[in-house]
Each structure stands twice: as structure tokens, then as C-alpha cells.
XYZ file of C-alpha atoms in Angstrom:
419
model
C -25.039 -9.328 -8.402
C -24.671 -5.563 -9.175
C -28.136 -3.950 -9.606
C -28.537 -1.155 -12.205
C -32.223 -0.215 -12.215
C -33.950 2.667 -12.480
C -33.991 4.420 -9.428
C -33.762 8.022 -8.240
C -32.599 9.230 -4.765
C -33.640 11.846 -2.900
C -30.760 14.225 -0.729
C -30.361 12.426 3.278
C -31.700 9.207 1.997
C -28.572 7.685 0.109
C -25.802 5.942 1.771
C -22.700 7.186 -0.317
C -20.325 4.432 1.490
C -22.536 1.516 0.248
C -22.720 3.081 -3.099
C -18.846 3.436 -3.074
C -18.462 -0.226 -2.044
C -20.416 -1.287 -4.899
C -18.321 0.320 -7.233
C -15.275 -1.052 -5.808
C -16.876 -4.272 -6.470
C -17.277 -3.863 -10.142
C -14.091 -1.892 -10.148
C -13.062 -5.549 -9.305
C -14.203 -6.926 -12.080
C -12.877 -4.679 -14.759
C -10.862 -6.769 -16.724
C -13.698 -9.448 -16.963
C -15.912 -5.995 -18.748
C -13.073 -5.591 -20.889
C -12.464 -9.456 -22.280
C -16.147 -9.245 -22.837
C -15.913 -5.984 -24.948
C -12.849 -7.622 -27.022
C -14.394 -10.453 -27.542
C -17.776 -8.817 -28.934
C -15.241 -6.964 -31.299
C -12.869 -10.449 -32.436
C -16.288 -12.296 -33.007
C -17.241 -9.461 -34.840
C -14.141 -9.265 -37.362
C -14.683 -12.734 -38.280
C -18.038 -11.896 -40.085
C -15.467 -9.846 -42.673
C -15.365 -12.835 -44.918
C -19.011 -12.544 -45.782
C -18.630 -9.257 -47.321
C -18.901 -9.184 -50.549
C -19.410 -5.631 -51.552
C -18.666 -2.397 -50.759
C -21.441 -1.784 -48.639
C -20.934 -4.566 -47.093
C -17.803 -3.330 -46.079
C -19.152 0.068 -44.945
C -21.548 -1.743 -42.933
C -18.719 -4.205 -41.446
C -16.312 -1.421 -40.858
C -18.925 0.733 -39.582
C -19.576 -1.530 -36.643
C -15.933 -1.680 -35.427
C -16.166 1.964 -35.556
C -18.699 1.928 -32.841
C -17.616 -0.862 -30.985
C -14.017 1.087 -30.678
C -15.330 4.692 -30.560
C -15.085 4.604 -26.434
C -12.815 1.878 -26.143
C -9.812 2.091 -28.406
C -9.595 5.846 -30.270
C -6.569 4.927 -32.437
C -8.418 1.416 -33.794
C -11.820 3.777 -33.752
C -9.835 6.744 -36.330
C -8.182 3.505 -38.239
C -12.211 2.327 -38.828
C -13.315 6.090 -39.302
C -10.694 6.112 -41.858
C -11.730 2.529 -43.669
C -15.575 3.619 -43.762
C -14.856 6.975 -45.266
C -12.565 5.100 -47.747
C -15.375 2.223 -48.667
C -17.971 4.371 -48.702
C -16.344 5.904 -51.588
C -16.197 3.193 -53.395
C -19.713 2.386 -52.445
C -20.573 5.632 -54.231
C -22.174 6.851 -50.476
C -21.792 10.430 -50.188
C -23.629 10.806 -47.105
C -22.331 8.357 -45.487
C -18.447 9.203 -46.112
C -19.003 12.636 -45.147
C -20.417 10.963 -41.885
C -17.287 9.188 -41.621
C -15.377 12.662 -42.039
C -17.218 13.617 -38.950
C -16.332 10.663 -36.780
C -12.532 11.618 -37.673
C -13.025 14.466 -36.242
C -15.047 13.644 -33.382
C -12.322 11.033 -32.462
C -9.168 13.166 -33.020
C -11.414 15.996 -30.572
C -11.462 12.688 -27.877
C -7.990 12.107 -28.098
C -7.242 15.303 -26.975
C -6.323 17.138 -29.935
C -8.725 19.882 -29.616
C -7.264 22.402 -31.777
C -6.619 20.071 -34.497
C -10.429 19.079 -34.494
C -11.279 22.520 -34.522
C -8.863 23.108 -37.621
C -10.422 20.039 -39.404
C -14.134 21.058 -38.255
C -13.378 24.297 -40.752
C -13.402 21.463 -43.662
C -17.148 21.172 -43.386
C -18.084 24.878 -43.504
C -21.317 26.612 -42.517
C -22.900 23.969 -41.063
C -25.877 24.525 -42.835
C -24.077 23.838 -46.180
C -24.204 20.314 -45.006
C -27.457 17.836 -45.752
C -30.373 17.951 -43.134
C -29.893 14.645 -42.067
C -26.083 15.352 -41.231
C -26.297 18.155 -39.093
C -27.191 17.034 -35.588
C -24.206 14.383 -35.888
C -21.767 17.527 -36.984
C -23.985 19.266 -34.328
C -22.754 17.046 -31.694
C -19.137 17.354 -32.695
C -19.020 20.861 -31.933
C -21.263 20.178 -28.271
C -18.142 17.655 -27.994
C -15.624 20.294 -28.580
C -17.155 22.780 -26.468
C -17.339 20.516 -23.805
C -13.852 19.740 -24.045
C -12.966 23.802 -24.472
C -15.099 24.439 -21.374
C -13.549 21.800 -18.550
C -10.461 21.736 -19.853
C -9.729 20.156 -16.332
C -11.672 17.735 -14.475
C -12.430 19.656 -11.714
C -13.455 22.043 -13.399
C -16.913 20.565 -13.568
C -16.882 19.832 -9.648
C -17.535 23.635 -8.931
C -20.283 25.711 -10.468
C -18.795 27.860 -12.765
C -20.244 28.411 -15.424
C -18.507 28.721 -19.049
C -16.569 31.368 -20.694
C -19.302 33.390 -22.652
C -17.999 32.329 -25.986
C -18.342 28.466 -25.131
C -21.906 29.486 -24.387
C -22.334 31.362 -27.377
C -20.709 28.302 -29.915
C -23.635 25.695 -27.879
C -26.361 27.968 -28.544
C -25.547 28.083 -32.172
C -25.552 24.576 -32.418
C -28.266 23.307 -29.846
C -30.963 23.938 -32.572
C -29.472 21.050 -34.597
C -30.034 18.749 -32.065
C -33.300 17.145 -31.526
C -35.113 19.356 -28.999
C -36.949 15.761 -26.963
C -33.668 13.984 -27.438
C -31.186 12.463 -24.674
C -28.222 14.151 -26.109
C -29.417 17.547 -26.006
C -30.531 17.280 -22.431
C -27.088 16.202 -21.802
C -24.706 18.558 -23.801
C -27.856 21.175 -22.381
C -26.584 20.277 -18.639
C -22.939 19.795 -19.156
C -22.607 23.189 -21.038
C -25.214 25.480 -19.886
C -25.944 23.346 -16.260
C -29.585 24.575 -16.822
C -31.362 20.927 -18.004
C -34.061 20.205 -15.567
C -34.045 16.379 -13.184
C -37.635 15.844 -14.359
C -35.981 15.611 -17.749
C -32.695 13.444 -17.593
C -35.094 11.357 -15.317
C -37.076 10.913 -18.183
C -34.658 9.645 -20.425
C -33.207 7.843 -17.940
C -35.785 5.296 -17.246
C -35.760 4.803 -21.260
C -32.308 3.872 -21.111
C -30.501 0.587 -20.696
C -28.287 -0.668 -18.255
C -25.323 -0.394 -18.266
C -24.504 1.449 -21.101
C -22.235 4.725 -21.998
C -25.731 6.675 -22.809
C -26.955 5.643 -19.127
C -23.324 6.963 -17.667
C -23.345 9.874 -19.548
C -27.066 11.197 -18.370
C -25.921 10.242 -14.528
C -23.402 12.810 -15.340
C -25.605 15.575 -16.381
C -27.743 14.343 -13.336
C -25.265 15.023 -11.082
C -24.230 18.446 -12.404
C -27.371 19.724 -11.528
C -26.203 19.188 -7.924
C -23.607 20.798 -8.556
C -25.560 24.314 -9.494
C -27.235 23.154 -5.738
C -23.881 22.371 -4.229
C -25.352 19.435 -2.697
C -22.144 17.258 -2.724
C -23.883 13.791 -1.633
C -25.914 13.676 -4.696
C -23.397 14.970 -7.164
C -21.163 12.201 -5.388
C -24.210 9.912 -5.999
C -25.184 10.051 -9.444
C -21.314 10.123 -10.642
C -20.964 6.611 -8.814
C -24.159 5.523 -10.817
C -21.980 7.049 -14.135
C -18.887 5.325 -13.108
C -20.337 2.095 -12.781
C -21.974 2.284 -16.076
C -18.451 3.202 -17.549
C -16.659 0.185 -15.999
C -19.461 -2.292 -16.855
C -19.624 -0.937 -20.488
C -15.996 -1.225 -20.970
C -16.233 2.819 -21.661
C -12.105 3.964 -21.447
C -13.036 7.679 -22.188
C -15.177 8.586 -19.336
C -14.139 11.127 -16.679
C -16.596 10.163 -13.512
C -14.011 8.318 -12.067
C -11.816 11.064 -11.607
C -14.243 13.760 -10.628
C -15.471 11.284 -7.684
C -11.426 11.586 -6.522
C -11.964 14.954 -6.067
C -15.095 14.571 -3.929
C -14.956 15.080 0.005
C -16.186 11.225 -0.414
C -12.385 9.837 -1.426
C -10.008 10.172 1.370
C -7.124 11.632 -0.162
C -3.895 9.357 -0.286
C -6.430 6.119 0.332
C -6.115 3.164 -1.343
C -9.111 3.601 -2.885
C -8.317 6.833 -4.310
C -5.163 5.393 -5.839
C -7.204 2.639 -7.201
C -9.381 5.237 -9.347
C -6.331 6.829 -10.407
C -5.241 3.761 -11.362
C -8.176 2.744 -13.381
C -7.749 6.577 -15.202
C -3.875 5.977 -15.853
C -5.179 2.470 -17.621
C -8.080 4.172 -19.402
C -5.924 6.474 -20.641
C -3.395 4.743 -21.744
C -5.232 2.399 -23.683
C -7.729 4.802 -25.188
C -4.731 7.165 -26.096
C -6.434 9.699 -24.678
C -3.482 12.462 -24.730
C -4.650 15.911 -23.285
C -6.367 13.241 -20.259
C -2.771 13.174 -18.768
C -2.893 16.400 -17.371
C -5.651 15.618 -15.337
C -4.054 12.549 -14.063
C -0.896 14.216 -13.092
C -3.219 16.932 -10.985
C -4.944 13.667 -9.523
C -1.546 12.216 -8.705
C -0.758 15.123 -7.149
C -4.035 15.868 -5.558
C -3.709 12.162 -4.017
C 0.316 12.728 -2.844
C -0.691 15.546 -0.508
C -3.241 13.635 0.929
C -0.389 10.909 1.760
C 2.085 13.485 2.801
C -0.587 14.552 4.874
C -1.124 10.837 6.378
C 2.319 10.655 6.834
C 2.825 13.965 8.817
C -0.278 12.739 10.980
C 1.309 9.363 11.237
C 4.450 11.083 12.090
C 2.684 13.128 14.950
C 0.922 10.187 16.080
C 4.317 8.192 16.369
C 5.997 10.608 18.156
C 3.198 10.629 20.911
C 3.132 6.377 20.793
C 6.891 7.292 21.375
C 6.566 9.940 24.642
C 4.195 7.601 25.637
C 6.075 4.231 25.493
C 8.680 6.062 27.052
C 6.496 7.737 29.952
C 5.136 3.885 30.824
C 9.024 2.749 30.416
C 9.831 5.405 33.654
C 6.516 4.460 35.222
C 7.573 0.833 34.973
C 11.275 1.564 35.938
C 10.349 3.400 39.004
C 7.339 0.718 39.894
C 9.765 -1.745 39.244
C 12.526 0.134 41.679
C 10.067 0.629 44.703
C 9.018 -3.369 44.941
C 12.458 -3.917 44.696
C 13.099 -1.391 47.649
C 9.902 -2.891 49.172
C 11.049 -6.465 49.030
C 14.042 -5.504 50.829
C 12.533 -3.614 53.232
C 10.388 -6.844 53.671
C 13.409 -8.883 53.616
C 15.340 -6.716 56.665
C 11.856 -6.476 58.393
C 11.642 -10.790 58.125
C 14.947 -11.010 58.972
C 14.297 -8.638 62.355
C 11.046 -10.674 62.442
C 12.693 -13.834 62.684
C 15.403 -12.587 64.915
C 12.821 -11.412 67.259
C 11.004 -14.768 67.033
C 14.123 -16.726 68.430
C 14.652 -14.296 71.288
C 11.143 -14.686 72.059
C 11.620 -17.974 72.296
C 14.701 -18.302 73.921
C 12.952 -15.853 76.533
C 9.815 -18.595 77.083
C 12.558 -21.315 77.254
C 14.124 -19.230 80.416
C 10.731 -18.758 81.881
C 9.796 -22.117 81.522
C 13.015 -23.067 83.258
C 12.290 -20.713 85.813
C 8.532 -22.112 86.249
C 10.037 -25.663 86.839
C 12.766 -24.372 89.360
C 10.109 -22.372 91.170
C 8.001 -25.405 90.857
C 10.802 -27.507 92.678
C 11.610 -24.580 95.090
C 7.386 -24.332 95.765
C 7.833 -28.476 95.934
C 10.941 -28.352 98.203
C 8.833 -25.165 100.454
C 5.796 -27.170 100.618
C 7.201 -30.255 102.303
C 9.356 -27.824 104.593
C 6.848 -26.051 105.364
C 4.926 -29.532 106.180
C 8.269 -30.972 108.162
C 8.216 -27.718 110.084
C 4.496 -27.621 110.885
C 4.618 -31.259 111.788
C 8.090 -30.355 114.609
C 5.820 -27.689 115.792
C 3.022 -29.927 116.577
C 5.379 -32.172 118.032
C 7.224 -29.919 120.175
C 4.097 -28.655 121.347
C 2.890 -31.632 122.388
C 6.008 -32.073 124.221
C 5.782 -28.886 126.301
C 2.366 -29.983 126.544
C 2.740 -33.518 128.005
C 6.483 -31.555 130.153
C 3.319 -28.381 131.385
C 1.323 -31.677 132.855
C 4.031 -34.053 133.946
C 5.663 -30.877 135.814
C 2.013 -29.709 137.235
C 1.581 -33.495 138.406
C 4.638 -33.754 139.753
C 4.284 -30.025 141.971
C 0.910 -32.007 142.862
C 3.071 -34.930 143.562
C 5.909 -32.846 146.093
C 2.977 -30.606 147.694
C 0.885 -33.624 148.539
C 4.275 -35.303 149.886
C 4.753 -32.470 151.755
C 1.313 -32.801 153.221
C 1.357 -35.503 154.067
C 4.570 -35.323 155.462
């Protein structure tokens, strides 16, 4: 649900993102604004077969006029042209030269300023006109001057102020228009850029929502940041305008593609392309003609923010590039030592394993060796033994031969004794 009430920021305190995703939202939902605006106008022709008079028909033709006046200028002059025609025949003077003035007004919206200008010579001195007229012929020329002044959109993103003669043909008129009014605040902020907040505030919170009158005072409200060159609240209140546009089914509107030219719209975005978009449409179906221009600078505008993408894209692709091919080499030569590794490994298992059988073949000689020495220490041990045991053996023989001879020298000396 998109809210539209009354509310007024104050500069740090807004949150221009949010504000742009809302209008994307209803952006969204422009078609569904525009089947509701056609359908208001087909229910409306088929109240034509109760009029019976002439007035009727003023009255019925009257409000197509300003059902189509922002939404479809050709059908809006073909309406302009039918009310001036039954009004006529109605015998109503004032209101067929009001009709003269809305052919006018619409051939200024159209873009066909010079031709309006031509025609607005029809009505002469403006005062030659009735009272009662004046402020709608009033407004004609505010129209005209508006459209003299910013003959490009952007024009009314910077704060320059108009040519001297623009300024000169609003002051002439302003005094037609009511001085408490919402129109002359507005024309008195678009042209001169001197209306005061307080006061578009204050006409503001009178105003429904949405509507083209509540989108056209956002705009004045957000040229007075412009005079402060505060560019978040000029991007602000022409968000608020834009949204009242798109929800009012409002095809001649310009917010749109001021906010392109904001800091706010990254250039070549899709978003960006999407207002241009909605402008190209608008255009097109309100046969808005001098509008193109503007477009074609937007188009533009928008193309060198893609080129400009691109180039950083490009720049950012070639460094992806060195890089992928830096981590390719990294790899390569990571890959190239662990292969250089695992043979190294490989010779050093091999040598490993060669050792391992020597080693073994070695402990299978020394264990040989410990069970020959073990038989030699086996076959010593009982020599040893056999030889110890002869010794003993021979020693007891001397032993026993010592006594038998010391007997027997016993035996001879005693025989000899004896004698």
C-alpha cells in the first residue's frame, strides 16, 4: 500500500533509496493507473446519450476535455475544439472563448510553442478580455513562459535563473492570478524560484492525493532546493511529484526525467532506463513533440553512463584475467614441485626400501653368526670341560705315580736297611 500523506521532510532525515524504491513500486503498476484513467473516460462517453441540448453537450464535452488535458493532448485539442464549437451553438460566449484558450494551452503542451504564442496574439491585450477570463488566459502565458524558460529539462536542475524577458512576461501576468492561490505559488517558484516552503506547504496539506495539482506543488517544492543546492531534498520532493504523476495517470509531467539527472540515478542503471522508458511512453502517447529532445539528451545522458560501465567492466575483466592467469602459473608451478616432490619421495622410498633389505640381510648374517658362535661357545665350553676334567685326571695320576714312587724309595731304603 503506497502512502501519500501529508508529510514534510527535513534535510539528513530522508532516506532517498527507500523513497526511490517506492516509486519503482508504483512505477510497477503503471498500466493498472492508466486502465483506471481510460476507463473513468469510456464510462464517461456513455453518459453522451443523455444530452439533449447544447449545453448539455458543452458540459459533456467539457469533461473529456479535462479528463484528456494531461493524458491524451490530441483527444484533449479534438474536445477543446467540440466545446468551442457547442458552445456556439449554446449561444455561450464566455465559455467558447474559454475553449479558445484551452486550444491554445494544449497546442503550447504539445510542444508547439511558437504556434501558441502566434495564436495567443488572437486574444489581444489581455485586459480586453472579461474579468472572469483572465487568470485562465493568465495561466496560458505562465505555461508558455515556463516552457520558453526550461526549454530543456535540466535546465531546471541548476539554479539559473531566467532570461530577463521571461521574467518580465510573468510579472505582467502574475497579477491576474489569484494572489492566495496554488497556481500562483507554483508558476511564482517555477519562474521566479522565489515562492517561500511555508507557502507550497500550505497548499499542500489542502491538496489531495494523488493528483496532478499535488505533483505539480512537489515540483515547486523541490525547486526551492534547488536555489539551496541541497540535492537530497530536490531529489526528494520530485519523487513525491513523480509518484503523483504515475498514480494520476499524468503523461505530461517532467519529474521523472529531472530525477535521471540527479546524482541519485546511477547512470546506465536499469532503473534509469526504466524512467526513460516511462518518458519515451509518456511522450509518445501524449504527443508531446518538442519532449523528444529531452529524451534523446536522456538517452544519451544514460549511454555514457553504460559506456562508462562497460569501460569499468572492461578494466575489471582484464584484472579477473591477469589474475586467473597469475593463479594458473601459481597452480602450474605448485602443481610441478609435488610432482618433483613425489618423485623425490618415490627415489627416497625406493633407497628406503633398498636400505631396509640390506639391513635385513645384514641381521640375517649376524644372526647366523650368533648361532655359529653359539655352537663354537657350545663346542669351547665342553672342551674346555673335557680338558679341565684330563687335567684333573692326569694330576691325580702324577699324584697317586709322586706317592707310589715315594713309597716305593721308602720301600728299597727300608730293604736296604734291613738288609
Amino acid at each position: 500500500m503506497i502512502s501519500l500523506s501529508t508529510s514534510f521532510a527535513n534535510a539528513g532525515n530522508v532516506d532517498i533509496e527507500k523513497e526511490l524504491s517506492t516509486l519503482d513500486s508504483v512505477l510497477a503498476q503503471k498500466d493498472k493507473y492508466i486502465q483506471e484513467k481510460q476507463k473513468t473516460i469510456d464510462e464517461l462517453k456513455h453518459e453522451y446519450t443523455h444530452c439533449n441540448t447544447q449545453v448539455d453537450k458543452y458540459s459533456y464535452n467539457k469533461r473529456l476535455y479535462d479528463e484528456y488535458m494531461k493524458f491524451d493532448s490530441d483527444s484533449a485539442l479534438t474536445y477543446a475544439y467540440r466545446c468551442k464549437k457547442t458552445a456556439g451553438k449554446a449561444g455561450l460566449e464566455m465559455e467558447k472563448l474559454s475553449a479558445q484558450i484551452d486550444i491554445v494551452y494544449i497546442t503550447i503542451l504539445q510542444g508547439e510553442f511558437f504556434k501558441g504564442k502566434e495564436m495567443l496574439k488572437n486574444f489581444g491585450n489581455i485586459d480586453s478580455i472579461p474579468e472572469i477570463i483572465r487568470p485562465k488566459l493568465a495561466l496560458v502565458y505562465m505555461e508558455l513562459c515556463i516552457r520558453l524558460a526550461t526549454r530543456q529539462v535540466r535546465s531546471l536542475i541548476s539554479n539559473k535563473k531566467p532570461t530577463k524577458e521571461i521574467i518580465n512576461e510573468y510579472n505582467n501576468y502574475k497579477k491576474y492570478l489569484p494572489a492566495n492561490g496554488w497556481q500562483y505559488c507554483y508558476y511564482k517558484a517555477i519562474i521566479n524560484r522565489t515562492c517561500s516552503k511555508e507557502d507550497i506547504e500550505h497548499h499542500l496539506r489542502d491538496t489531495h492525493k494523488p493528483s496532478i495539482q499535488a505533483a505539480m506543488l512537489y515540483i515547486a517544492m523541490s525547486q526551492c532546493y534547488v536555489n539551496e543546492k541541497n540535492q537530497e531534498m530536490f531529489c526528494y520532493y520530485l519523487i513525491k511529484s513523480a509518484i503523483n504523476d504515475i498514480m494520476s495517470a499524468n503523461r505530461e509531467a517532467s519529474s521523472i526525467m529531472q530525477l535521471i539527472y540527479t546524482p541519485y540515478i546511477e547512470k546506465g542503471s536499469k532503473r534509469a532506463s526504466k524512467y526513460v522508458a516511462l518518458c519515451m511512453d509518456n511522450a509518445n502517447h501524449y504527443g508531446d513533440r518538442y519532449r523528444s529532445l529531452d529524451i534523446m539528451n536522456a538517452n544519451i545522458f544514460i549511454a555514457k553512463g553504460y559506456e562508462e560501465k562497460l569501460e569499468k567492466g572492461g578494466q575489471i575483466m582484464q584484472v579477473v584475467i591477469i589474475m586467473l592467469i597469475l593463479s594458473m602459473i601459481v597452480t602450474i608451478v605448485t602443481l610441478r614441485n609435488i610432482v618433483n616432490k613425489k618423485k623425490r619421495l618415490s627415489a627416497v622410498g625406493i633407497q628406503l626400501k633398498e636400505a631396509n633389505e640390506s639391513l635385513m640381510s645384514e641381521m640375517q648374517k649376524i644372526e647366523t653368526m650368533q648361532q655359529e658362535i653359539a655352537e663354537t661357545n657350545k663346542e669351547l665350553t665342553e672342551e674346555i670341560e673335557n680338558r679341565n676334567q684330563s687335567f684333573i685326571n692326569i694330576y691325580r695320576l702324577l699324584s697317586q705315580y709322586i706317592t707310589d714312587m715315594t713309597t716305593f724309595k721308602k720301600t728299597v731304603v727300608n730293604l736296604i736297611t734291613a738288609g
